[in-house]
mmCIF file with all atom_site columns, C-alpha atoms and ligand atoms in Angstrom:
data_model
loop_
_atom_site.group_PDB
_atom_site.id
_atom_site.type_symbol
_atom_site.label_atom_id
_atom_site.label_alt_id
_atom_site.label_comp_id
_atom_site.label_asym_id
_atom_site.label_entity_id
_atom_site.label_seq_id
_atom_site.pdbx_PDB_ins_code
_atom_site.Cartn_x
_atom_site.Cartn_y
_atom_site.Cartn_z
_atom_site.occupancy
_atom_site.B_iso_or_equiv
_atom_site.pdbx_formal_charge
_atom_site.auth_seq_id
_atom_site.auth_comp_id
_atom_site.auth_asym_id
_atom_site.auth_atom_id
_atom_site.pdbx_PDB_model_num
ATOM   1   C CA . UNK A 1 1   ? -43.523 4.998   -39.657 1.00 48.00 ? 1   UNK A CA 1
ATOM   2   C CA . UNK A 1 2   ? -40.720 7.304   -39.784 1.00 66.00 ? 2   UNK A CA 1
ATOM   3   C CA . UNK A 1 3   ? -39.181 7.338   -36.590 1.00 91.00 ? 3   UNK A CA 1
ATOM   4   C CA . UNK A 1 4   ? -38.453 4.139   -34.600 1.00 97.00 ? 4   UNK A CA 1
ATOM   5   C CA . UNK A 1 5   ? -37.626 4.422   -30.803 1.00 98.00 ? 5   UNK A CA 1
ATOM   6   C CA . UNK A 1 6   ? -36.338 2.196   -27.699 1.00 98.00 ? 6   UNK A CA 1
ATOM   7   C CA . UNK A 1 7   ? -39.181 2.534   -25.781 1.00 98.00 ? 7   UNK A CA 1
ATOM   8   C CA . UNK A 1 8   ? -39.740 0.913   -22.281 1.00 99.00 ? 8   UNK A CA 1
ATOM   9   C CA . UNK A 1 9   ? -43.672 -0.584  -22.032 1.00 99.00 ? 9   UNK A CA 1
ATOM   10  C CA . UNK A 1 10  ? -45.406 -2.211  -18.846 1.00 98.00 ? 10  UNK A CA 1
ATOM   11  C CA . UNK A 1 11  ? -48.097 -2.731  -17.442 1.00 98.00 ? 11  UNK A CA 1
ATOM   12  C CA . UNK A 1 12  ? -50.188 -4.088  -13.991 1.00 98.00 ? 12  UNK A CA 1
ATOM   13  C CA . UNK A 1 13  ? -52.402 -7.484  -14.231 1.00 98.00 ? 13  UNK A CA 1
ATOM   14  C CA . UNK A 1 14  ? -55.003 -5.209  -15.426 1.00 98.00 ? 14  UNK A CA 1
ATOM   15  C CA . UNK A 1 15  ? -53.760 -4.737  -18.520 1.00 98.00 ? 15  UNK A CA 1
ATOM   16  C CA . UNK A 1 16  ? -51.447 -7.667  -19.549 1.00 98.00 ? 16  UNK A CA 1
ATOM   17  C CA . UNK A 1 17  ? -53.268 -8.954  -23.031 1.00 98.00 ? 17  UNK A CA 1
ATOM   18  C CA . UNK A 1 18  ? -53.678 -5.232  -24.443 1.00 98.00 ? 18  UNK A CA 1
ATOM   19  C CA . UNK A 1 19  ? -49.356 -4.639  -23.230 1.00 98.00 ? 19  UNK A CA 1
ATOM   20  C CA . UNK A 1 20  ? -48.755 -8.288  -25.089 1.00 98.00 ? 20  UNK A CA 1
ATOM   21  C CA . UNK A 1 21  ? -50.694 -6.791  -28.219 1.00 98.00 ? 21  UNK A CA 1
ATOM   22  C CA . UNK A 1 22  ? -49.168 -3.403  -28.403 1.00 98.00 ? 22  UNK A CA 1
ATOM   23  C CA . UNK A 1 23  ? -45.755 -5.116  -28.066 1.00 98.00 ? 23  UNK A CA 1
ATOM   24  C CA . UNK A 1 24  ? -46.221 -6.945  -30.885 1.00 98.00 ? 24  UNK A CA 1
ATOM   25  C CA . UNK A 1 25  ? -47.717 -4.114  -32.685 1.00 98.00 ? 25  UNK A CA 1
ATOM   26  C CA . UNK A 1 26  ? -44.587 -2.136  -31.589 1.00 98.00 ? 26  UNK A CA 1
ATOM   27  C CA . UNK A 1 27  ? -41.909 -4.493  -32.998 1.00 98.00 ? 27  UNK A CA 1
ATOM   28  C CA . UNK A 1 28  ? -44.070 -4.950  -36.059 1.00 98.00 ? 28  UNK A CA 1
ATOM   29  C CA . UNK A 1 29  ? -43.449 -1.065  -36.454 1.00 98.00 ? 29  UNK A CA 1
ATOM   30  C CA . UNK A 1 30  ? -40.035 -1.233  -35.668 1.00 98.00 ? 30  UNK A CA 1
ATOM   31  C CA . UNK A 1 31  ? -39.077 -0.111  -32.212 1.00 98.00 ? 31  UNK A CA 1
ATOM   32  C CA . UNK A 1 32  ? -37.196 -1.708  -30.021 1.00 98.00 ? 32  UNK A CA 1
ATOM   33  C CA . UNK A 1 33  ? -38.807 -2.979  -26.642 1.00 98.00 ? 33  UNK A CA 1
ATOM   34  C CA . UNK A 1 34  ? -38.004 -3.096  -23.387 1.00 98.00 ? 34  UNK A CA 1
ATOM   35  C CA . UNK A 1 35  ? -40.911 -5.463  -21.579 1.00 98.00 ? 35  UNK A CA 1
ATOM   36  C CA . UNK A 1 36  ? -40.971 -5.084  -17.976 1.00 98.00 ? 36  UNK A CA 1
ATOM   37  C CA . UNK A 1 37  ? -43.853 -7.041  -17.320 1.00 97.00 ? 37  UNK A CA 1
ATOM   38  C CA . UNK A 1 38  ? -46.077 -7.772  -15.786 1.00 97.00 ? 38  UNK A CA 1
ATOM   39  C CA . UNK A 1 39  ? -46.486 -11.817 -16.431 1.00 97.00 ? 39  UNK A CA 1
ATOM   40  C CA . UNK A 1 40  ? -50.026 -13.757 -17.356 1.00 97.00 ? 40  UNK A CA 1
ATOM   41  C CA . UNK A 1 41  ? -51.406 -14.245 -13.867 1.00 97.00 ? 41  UNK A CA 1
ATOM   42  C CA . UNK A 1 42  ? -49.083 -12.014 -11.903 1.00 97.00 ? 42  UNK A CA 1
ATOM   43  C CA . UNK A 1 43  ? -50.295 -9.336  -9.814  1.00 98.00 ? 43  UNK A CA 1
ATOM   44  C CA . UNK A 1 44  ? -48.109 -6.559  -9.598  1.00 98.00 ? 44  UNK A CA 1
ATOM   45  C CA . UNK A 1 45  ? -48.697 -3.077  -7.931  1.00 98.00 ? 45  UNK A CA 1
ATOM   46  C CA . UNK A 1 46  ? -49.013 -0.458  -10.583 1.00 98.00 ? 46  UNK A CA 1
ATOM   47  C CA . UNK A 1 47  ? -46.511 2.349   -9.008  1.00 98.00 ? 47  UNK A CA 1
ATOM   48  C CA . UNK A 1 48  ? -44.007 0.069   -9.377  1.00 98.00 ? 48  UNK A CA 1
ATOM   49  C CA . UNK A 1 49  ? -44.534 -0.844  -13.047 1.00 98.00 ? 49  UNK A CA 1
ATOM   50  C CA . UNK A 1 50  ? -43.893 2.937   -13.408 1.00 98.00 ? 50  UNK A CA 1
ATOM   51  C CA . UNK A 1 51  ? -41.052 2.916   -11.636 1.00 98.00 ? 51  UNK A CA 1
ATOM   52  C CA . UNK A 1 52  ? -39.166 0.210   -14.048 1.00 98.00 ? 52  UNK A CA 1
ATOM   53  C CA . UNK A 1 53  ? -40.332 2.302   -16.649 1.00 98.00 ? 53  UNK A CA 1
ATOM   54  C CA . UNK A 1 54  ? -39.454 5.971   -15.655 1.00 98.00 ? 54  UNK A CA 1
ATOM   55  C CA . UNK A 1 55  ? -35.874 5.246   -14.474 1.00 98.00 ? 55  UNK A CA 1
ATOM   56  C CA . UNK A 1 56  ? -35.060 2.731   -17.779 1.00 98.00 ? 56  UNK A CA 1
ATOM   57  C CA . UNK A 1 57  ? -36.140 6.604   -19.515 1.00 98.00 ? 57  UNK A CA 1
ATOM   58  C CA . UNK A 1 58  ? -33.848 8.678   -16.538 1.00 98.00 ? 58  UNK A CA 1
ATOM   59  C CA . UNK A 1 59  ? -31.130 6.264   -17.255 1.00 98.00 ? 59  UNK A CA 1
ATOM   60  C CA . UNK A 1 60  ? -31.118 6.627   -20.801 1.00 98.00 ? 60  UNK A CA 1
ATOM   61  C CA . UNK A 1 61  ? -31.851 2.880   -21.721 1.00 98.00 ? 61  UNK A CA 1
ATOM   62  C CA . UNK A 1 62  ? -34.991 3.869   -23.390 1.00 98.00 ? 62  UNK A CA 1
ATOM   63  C CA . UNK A 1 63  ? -36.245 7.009   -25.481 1.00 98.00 ? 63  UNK A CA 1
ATOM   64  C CA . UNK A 1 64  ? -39.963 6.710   -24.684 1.00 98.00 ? 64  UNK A CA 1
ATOM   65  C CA . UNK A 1 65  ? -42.197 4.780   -21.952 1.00 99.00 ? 65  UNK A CA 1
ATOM   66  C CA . UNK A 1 66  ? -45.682 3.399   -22.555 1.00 99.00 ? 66  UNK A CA 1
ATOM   67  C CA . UNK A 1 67  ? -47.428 2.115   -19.260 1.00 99.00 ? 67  UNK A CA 1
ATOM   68  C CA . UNK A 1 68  ? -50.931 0.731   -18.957 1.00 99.00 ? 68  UNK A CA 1
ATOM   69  C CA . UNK A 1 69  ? -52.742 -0.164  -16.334 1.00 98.00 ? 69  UNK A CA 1
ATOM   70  C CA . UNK A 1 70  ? -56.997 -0.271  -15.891 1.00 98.00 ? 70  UNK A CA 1
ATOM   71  C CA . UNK A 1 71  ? -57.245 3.361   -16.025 1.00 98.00 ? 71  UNK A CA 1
ATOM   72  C CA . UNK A 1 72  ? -54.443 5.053   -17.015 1.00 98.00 ? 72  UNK A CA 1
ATOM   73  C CA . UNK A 1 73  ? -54.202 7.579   -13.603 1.00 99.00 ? 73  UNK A CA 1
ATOM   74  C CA . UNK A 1 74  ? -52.736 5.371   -11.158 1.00 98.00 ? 74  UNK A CA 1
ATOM   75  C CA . UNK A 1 75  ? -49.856 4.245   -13.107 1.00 98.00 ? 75  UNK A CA 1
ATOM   76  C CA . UNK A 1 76  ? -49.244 7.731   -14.740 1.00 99.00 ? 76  UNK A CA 1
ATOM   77  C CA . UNK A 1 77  ? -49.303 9.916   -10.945 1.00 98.00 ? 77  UNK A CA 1
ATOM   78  C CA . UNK A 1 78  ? -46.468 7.080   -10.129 1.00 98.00 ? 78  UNK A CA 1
ATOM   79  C CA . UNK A 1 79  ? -44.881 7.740   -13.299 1.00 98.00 ? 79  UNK A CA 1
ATOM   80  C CA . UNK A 1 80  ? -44.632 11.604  -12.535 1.00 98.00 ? 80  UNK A CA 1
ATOM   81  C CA . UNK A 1 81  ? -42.939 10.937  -9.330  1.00 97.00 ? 81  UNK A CA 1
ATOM   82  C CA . UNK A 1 82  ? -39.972 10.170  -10.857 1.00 98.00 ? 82  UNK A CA 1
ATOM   83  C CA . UNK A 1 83  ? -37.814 12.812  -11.611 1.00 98.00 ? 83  UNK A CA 1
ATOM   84  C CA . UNK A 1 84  ? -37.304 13.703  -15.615 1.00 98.00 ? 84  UNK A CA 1
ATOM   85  C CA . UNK A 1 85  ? -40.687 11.556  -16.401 1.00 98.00 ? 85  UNK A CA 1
ATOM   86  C CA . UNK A 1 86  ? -43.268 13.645  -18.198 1.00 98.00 ? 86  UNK A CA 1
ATOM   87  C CA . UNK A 1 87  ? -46.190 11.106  -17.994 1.00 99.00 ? 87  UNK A CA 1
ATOM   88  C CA . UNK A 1 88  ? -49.564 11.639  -19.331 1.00 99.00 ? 88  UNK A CA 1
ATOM   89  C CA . UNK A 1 89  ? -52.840 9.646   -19.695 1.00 99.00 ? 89  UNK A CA 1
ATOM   90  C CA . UNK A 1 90  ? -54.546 10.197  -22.808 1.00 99.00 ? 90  UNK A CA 1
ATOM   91  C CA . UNK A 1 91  ? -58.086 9.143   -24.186 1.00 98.00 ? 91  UNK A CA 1
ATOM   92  C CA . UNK A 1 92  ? -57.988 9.874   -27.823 1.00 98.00 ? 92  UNK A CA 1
ATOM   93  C CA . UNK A 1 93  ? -55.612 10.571  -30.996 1.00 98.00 ? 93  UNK A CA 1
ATOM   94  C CA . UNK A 1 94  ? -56.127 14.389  -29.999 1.00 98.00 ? 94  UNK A CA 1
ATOM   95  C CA . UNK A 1 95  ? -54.453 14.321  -26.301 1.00 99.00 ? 95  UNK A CA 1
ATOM   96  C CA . UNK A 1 96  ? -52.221 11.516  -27.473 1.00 99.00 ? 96  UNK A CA 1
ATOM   97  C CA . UNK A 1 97  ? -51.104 13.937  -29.893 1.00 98.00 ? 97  UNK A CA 1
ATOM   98  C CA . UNK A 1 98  ? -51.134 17.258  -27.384 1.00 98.00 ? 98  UNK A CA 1
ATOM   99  C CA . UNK A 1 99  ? -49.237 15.492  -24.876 1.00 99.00 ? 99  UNK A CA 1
ATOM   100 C CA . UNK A 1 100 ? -46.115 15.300  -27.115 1.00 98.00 ? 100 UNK A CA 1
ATOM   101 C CA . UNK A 1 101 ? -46.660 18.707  -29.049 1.00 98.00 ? 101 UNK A CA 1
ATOM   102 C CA . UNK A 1 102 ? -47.015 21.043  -26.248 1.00 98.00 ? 102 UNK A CA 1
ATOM   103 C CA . UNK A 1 103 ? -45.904 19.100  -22.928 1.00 98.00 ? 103 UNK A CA 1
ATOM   104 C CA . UNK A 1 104 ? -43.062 17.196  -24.423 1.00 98.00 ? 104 UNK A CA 1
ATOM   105 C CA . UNK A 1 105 ? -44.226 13.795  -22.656 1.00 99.00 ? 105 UNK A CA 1
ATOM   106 C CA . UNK A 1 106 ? -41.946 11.066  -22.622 1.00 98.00 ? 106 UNK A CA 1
ATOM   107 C CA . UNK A 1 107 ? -44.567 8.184   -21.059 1.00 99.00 ? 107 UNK A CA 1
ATOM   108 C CA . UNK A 1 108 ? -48.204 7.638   -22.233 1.00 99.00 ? 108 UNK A CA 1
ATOM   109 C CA . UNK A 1 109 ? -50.420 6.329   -19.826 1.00 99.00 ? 109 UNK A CA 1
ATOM   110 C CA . UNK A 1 110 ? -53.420 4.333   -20.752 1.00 99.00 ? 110 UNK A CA 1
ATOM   111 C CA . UNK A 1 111 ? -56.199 2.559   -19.216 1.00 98.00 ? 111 UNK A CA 1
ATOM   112 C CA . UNK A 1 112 ? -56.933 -1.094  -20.585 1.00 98.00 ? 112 UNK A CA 1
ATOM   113 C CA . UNK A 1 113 ? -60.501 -0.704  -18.533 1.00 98.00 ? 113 UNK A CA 1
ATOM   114 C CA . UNK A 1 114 ? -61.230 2.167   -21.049 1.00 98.00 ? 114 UNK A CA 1
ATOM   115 C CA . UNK A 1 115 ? -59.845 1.141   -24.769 1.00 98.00 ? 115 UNK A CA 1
ATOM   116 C CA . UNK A 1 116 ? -59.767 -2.128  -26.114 1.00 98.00 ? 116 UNK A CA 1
ATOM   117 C CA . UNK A 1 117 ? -56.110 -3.195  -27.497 1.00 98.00 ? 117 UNK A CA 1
ATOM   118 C CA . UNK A 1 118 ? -56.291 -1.764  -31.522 1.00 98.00 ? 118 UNK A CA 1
ATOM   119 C CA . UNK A 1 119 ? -57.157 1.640   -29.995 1.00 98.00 ? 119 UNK A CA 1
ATOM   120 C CA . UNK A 1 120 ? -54.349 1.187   -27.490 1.00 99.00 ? 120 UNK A CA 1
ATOM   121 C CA . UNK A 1 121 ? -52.185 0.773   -30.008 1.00 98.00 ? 121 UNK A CA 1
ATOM   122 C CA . UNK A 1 122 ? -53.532 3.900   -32.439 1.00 98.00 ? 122 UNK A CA 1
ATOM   123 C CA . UNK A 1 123 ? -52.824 6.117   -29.823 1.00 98.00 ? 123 UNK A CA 1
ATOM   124 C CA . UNK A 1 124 ? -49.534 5.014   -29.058 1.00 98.00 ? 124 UNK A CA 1
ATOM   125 C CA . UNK A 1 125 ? -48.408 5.423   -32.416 1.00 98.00 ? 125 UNK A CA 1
ATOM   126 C CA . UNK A 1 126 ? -49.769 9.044   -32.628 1.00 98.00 ? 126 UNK A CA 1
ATOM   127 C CA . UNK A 1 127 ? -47.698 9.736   -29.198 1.00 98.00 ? 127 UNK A CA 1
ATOM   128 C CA . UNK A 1 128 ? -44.762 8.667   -30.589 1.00 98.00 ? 128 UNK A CA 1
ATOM   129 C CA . UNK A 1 129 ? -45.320 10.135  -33.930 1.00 98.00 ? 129 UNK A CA 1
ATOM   130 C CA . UNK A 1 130 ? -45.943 13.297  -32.838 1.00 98.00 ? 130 UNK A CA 1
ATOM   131 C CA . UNK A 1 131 ? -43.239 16.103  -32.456 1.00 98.00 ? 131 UNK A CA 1
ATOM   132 C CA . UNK A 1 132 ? -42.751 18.634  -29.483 1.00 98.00 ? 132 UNK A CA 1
ATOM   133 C CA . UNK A 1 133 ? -43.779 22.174  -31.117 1.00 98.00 ? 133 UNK A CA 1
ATOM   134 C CA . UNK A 1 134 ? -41.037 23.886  -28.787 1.00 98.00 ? 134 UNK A CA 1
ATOM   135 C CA . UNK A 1 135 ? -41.321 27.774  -28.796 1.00 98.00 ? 135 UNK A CA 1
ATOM   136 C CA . UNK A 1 136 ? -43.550 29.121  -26.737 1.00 98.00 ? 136 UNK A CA 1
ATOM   137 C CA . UNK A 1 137 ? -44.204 25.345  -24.839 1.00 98.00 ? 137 UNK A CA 1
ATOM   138 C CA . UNK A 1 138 ? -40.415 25.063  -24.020 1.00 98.00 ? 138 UNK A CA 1
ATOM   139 C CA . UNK A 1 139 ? -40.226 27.485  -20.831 1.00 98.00 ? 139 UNK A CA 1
ATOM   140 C CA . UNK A 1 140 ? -43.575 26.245  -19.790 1.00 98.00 ? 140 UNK A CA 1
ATOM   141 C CA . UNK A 1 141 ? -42.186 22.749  -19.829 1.00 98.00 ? 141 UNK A CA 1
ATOM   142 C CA . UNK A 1 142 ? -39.611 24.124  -18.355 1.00 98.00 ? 142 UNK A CA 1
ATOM   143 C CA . UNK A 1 143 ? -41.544 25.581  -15.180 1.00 98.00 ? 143 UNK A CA 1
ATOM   144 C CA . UNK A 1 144 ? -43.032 21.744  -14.741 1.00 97.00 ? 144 UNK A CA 1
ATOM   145 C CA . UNK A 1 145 ? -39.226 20.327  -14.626 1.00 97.00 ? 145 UNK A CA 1
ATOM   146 C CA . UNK A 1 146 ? -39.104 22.845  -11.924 1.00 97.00 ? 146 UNK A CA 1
ATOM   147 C CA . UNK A 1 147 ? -41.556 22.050  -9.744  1.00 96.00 ? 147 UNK A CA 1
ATOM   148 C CA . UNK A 1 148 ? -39.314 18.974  -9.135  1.00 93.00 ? 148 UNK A CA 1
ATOM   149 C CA . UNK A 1 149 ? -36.624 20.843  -7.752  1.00 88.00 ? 149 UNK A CA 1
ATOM   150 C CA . UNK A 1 150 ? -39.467 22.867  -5.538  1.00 87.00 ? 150 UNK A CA 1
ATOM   151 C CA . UNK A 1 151 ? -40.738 19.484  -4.341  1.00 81.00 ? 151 UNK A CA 1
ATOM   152 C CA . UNK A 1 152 ? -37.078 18.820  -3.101  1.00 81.00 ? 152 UNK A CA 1
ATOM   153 C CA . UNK A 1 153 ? -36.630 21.921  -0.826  1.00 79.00 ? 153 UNK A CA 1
ATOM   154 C CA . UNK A 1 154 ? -40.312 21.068  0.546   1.00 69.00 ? 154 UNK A CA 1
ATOM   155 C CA . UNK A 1 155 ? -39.342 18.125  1.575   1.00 59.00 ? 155 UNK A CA 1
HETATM 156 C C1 . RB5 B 2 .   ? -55.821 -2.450  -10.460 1.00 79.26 ? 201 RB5 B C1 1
HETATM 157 O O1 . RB5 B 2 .   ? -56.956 -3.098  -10.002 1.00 79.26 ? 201 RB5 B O1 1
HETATM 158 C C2 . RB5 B 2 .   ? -56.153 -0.978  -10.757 1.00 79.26 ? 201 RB5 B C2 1
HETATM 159 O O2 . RB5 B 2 .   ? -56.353 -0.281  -9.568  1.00 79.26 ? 201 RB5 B O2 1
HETATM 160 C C3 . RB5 B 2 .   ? -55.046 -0.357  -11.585 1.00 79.26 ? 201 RB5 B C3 1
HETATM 161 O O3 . RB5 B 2 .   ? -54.868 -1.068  -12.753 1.00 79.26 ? 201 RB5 B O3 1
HETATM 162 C C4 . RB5 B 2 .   ? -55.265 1.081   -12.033 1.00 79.26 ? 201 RB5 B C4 1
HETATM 163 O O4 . RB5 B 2 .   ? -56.487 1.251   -12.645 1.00 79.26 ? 201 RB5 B O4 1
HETATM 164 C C5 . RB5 B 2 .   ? -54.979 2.114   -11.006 1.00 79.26 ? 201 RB5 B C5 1
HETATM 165 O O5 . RB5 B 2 .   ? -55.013 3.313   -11.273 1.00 79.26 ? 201 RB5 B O5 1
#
């Protein structure tokens, strides 16, 4: 491990053994943790798990935000609502890895449903491991931040 980060991690009831293990896998590494839940038992709605997590990020009291939940989608289209979160899901060590090199992401999103804990925690260290390429990716990252401002005007 080279770089270490303050990054902001929680999840919904679907997902609280696989958070508790990635913590701990985490600190092991490390970074510093922010746990925002949820507790053994609790059930929590997933869009606002994101929430804690994407303004901690906004706010500047964390670097990078991991959020799991029994998919990965639900908790990552919450994530995106907020504005300055680039949240992705990711399946494998490959779009772990894309998700930071060309779309600068500053959550991962991933589904306890789908991956046991150990490959939980592989991809999270290739997401935070991985560097943004810039170049060519940094106007199109651009256009996404945007979109935000777009979705103002709409509305
Ligand atoms: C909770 O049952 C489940 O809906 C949630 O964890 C997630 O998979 C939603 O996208």
């Amino acid at each position: 491990m080279t770089n270490t980060f303050s990054i902001a991690v929680a999840s919904d009831h679907a997902a609280v053994p696989e958070r508790q293990a990635l913590i701990e896998h985490l600190r092991a590494a490390g970074h510093t943790v922010t746990d925002f839940g949820s507790a053994p038992g609790e059930s929590v709605d997933y869009p606002d798990q994101a929430a804690l997590v994407g303004r901690a990020i906004v706010a500047g009291e964390a670097d990078r935000g991991i959020l799991i939940c029994g998919t990965g989608l639900g908790i990552c289209m919450a994530a995106n609502k907020v504005d300055g979160i680039r949240a992705a899901t990711v399946h494998d060590a490959f779009t772990a890895e894309m998700c930071r090199r060309h779309n600068d992401a500053n959550v991962v999103c991933m589904g306890a449903r789908v991956h046991a804990a150990a490959a939980i925690c592989r991809m999270a260290d290739v997401f935070l491991e991985a560097p943004f390429d810039e170049g060519r990716h940094t106007g199109r990252v651009g256009k996404i931040m945007a979109l935000e401002q777009d979705a103002h005007v709409a509305s």
